[in-house]
PDB file of C-alpha atoms in Angstrom:
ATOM      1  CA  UNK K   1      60.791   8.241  58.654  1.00 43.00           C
ATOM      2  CA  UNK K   2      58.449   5.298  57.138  1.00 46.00           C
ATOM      3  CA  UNK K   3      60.017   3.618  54.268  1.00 51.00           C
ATOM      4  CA  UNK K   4      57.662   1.189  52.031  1.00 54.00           C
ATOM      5  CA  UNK K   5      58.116  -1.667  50.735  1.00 62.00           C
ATOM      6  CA  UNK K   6      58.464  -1.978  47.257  1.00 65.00           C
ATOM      7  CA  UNK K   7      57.464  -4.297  44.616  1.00 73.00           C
ATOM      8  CA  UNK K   8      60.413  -6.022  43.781  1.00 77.00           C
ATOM      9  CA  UNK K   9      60.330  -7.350  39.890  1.00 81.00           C
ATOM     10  CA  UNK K  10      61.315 -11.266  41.166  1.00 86.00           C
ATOM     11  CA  UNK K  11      58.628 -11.091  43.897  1.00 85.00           C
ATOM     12  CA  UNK K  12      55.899  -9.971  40.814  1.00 83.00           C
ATOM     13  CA  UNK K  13      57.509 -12.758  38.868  1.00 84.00           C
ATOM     14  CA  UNK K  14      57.362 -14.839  41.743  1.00 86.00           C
ATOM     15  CA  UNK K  15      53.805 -14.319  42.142  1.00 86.00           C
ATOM     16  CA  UNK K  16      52.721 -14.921  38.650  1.00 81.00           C
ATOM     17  CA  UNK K  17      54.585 -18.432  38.728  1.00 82.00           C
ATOM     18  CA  UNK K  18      52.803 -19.610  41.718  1.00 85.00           C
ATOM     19  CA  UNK K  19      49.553 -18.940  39.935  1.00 81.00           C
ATOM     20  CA  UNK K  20      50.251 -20.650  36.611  1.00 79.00           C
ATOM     21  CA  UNK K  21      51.287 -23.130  39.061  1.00 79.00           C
ATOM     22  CA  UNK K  22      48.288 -23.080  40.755  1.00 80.00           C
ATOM     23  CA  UNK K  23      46.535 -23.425  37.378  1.00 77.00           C
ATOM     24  CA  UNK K  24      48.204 -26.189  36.202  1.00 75.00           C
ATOM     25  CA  UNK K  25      47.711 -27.996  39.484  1.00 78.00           C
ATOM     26  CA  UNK K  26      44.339 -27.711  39.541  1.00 76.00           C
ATOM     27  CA  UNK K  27      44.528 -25.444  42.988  1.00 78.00           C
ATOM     28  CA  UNK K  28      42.604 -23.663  41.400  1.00 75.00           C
ATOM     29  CA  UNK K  29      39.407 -23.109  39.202  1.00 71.00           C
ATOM     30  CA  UNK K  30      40.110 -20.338  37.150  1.00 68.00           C
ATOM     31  CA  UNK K  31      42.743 -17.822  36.498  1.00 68.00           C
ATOM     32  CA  UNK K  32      40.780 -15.031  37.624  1.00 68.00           C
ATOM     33  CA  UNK K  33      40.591 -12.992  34.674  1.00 65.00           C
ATOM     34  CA  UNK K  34      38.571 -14.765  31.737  1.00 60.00           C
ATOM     35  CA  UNK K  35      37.075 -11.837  30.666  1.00 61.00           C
ATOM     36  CA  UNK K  36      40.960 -10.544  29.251  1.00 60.00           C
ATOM     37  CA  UNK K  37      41.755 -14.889  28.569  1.00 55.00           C
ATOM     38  CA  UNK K  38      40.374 -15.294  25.095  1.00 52.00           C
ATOM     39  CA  UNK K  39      40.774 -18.799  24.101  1.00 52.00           C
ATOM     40  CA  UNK K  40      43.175 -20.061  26.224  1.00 57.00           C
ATOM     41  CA  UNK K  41      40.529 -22.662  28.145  1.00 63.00           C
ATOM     42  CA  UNK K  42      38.117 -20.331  28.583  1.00 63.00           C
ATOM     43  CA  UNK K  43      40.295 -18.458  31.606  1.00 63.00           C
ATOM     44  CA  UNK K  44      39.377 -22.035  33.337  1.00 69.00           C
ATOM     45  CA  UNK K  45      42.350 -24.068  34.656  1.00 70.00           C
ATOM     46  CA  UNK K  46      43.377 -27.600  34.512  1.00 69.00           C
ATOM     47  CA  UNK K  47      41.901 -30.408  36.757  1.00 73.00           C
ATOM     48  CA  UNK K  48      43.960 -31.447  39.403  1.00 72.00           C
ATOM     49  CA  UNK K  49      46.521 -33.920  37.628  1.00 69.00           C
ATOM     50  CA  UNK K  50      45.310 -33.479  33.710  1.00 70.00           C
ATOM     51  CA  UNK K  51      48.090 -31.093  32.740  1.00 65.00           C
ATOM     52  CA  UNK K  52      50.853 -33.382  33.782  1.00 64.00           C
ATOM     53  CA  UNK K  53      54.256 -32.523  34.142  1.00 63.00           C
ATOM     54  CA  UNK K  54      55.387 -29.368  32.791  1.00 65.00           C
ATOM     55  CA  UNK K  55      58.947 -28.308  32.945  1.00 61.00           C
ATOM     56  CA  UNK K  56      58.294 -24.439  32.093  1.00 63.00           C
ATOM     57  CA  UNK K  57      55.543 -22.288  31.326  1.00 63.00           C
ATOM     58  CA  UNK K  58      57.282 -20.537  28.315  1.00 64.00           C
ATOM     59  CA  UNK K  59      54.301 -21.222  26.382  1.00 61.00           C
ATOM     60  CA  UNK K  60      51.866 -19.991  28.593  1.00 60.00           C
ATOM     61  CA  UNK K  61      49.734 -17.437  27.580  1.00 59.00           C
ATOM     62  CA  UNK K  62      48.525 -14.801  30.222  1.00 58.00           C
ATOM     63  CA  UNK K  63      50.768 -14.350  32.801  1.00 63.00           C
ATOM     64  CA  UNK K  64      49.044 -11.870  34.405  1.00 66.00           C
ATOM     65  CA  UNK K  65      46.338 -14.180  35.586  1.00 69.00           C
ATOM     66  CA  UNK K  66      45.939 -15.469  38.914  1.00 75.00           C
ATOM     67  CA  UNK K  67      43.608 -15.438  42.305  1.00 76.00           C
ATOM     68  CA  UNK K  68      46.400 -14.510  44.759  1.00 80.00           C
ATOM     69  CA  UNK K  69      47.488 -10.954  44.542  1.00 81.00           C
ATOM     70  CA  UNK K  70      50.939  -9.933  45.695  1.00 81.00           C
ATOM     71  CA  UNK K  71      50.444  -7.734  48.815  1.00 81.00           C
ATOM     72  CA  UNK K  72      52.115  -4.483  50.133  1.00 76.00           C
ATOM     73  CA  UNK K  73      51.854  -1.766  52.193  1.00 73.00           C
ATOM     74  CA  UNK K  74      50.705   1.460  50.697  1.00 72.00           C
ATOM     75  CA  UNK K  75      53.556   3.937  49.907  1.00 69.00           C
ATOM     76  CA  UNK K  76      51.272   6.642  50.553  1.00 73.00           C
ATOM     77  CA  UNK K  77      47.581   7.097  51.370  1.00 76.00           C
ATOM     78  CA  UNK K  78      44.690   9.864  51.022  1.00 78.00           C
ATOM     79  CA  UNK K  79      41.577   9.749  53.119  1.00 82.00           C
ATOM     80  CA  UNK K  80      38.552   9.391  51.427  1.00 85.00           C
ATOM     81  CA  UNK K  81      40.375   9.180  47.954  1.00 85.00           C
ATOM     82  CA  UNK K  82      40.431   6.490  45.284  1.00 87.00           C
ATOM     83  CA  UNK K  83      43.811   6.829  43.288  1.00 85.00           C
ATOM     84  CA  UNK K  84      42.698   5.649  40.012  1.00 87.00           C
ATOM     85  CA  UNK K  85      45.609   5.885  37.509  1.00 88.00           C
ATOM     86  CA  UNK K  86      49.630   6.301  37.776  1.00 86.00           C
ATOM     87  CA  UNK K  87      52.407   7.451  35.463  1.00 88.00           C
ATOM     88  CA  UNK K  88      56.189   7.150  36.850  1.00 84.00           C
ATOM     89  CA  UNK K  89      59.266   8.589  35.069  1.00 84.00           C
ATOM     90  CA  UNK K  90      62.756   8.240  36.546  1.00 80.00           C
ATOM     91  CA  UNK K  91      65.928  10.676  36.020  1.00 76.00           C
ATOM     92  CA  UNK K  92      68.888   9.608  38.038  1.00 76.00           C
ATOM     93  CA  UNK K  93      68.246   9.101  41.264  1.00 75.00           C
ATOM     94  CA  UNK K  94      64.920  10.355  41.004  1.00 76.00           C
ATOM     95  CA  UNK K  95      61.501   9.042  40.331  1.00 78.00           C
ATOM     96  CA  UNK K  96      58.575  11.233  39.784  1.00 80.00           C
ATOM     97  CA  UNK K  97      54.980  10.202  39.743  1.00 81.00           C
ATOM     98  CA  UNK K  98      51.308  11.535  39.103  1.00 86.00           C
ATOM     99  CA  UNK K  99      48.641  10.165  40.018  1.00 85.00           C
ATOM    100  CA  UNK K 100      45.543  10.131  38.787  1.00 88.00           C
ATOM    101  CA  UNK K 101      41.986  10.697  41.191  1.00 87.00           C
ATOM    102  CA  UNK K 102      38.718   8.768  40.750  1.00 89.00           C
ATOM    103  CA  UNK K 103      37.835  12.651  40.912  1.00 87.00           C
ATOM    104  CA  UNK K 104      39.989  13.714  37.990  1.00 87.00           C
ATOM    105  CA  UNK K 105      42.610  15.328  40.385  1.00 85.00           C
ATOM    106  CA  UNK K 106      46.246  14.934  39.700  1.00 86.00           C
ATOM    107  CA  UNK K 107      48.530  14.410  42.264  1.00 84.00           C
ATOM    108  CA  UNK K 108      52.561  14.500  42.148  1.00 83.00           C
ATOM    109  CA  UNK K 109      54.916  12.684  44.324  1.00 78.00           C
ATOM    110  CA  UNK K 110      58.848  12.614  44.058  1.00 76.00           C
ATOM    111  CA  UNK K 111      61.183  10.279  45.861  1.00 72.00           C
ATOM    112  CA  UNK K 112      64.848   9.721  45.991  1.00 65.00           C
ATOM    113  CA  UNK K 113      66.390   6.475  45.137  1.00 57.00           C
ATOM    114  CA  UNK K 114      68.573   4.674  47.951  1.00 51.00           C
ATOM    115  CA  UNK K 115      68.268   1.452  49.201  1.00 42.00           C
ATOM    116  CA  UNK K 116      64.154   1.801  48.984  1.00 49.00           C
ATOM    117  CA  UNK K 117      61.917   4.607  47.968  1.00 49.00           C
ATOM    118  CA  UNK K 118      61.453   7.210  50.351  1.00 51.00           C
ATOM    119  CA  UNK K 119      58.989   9.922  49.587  1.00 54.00           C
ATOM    120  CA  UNK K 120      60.520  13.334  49.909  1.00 52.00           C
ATOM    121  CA  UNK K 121      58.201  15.460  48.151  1.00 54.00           C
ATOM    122  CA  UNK K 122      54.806  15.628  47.793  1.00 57.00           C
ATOM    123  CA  UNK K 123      52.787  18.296  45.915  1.00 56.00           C
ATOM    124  CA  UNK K 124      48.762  18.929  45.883  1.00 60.00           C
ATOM    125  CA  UNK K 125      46.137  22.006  47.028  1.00 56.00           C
ATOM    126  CA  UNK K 126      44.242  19.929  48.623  1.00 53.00           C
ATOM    127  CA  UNK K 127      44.526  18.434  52.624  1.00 51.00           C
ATOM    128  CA  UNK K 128      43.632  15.273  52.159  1.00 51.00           C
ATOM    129  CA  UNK K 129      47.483  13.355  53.066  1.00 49.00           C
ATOM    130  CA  UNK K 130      46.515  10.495  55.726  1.00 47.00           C
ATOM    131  CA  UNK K 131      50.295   8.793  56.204  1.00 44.00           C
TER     132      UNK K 131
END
């Protein structure tokens, strides 16, 4: 049985700190998302060296910005389908999701809670499960 890997909260936090840091190094041009960055420099980041030492980034606004993208496998994938939306509830040891199709399909999954997620049920009409 194939287990995924999940997205661990200190890996996503992990991630967003290396791109501030990238930001405030000047690694980097821009945080990636300027259209969501309002007035905090325009989305643009520092020049390498102007933002000097900074202890924390408590006062940072937009911590969801950043050019590198934390990467996983795919729990589960559909051929030829674009999974557009997702809503996840958890009971217990149980977490239930539906997702949402770029087709306006909804799809419902339900795995148990161990050590990792492991999908053990998976509902939909249609034949379109790839792995």
């Amino acid at each position: 049985m194939w287990i995924p890997t999940p997205f661990l909260l200190i890996d996503i936090e992990a991630k967003f700190t290396e791109n501030i840091h990238m930001c405030f190094n000047g690694s980097v041009e821009n945080r990636n998302m300027d259209y969501i960055s309002g007035p905090i420099l325009d989305g643009k980041c520092y020049e390498p060296g102007a933002a000097g030492n900074i202890p924390d980034f408590c006062d940072v606004g937009l911590k969801i910005s950043g050019a590198i993208p934390i990467v996983r496998t795919a729990a589960i994938r559909f051929q030829d389908v674009l999974l557009s939306s997702i809503a996840l509830a958890s009971t217990e040891q149980h977490t239930v999701a539906f997702a949402g199709t770029s087709q306006g399909v909804i799809k419902k999954f339900q795995s148990k809670l161990r050590s990792s997620y492991i999908l053990i049920r998976y509902d939909d009409d249609d034949d379109d499960f790839a792995s």
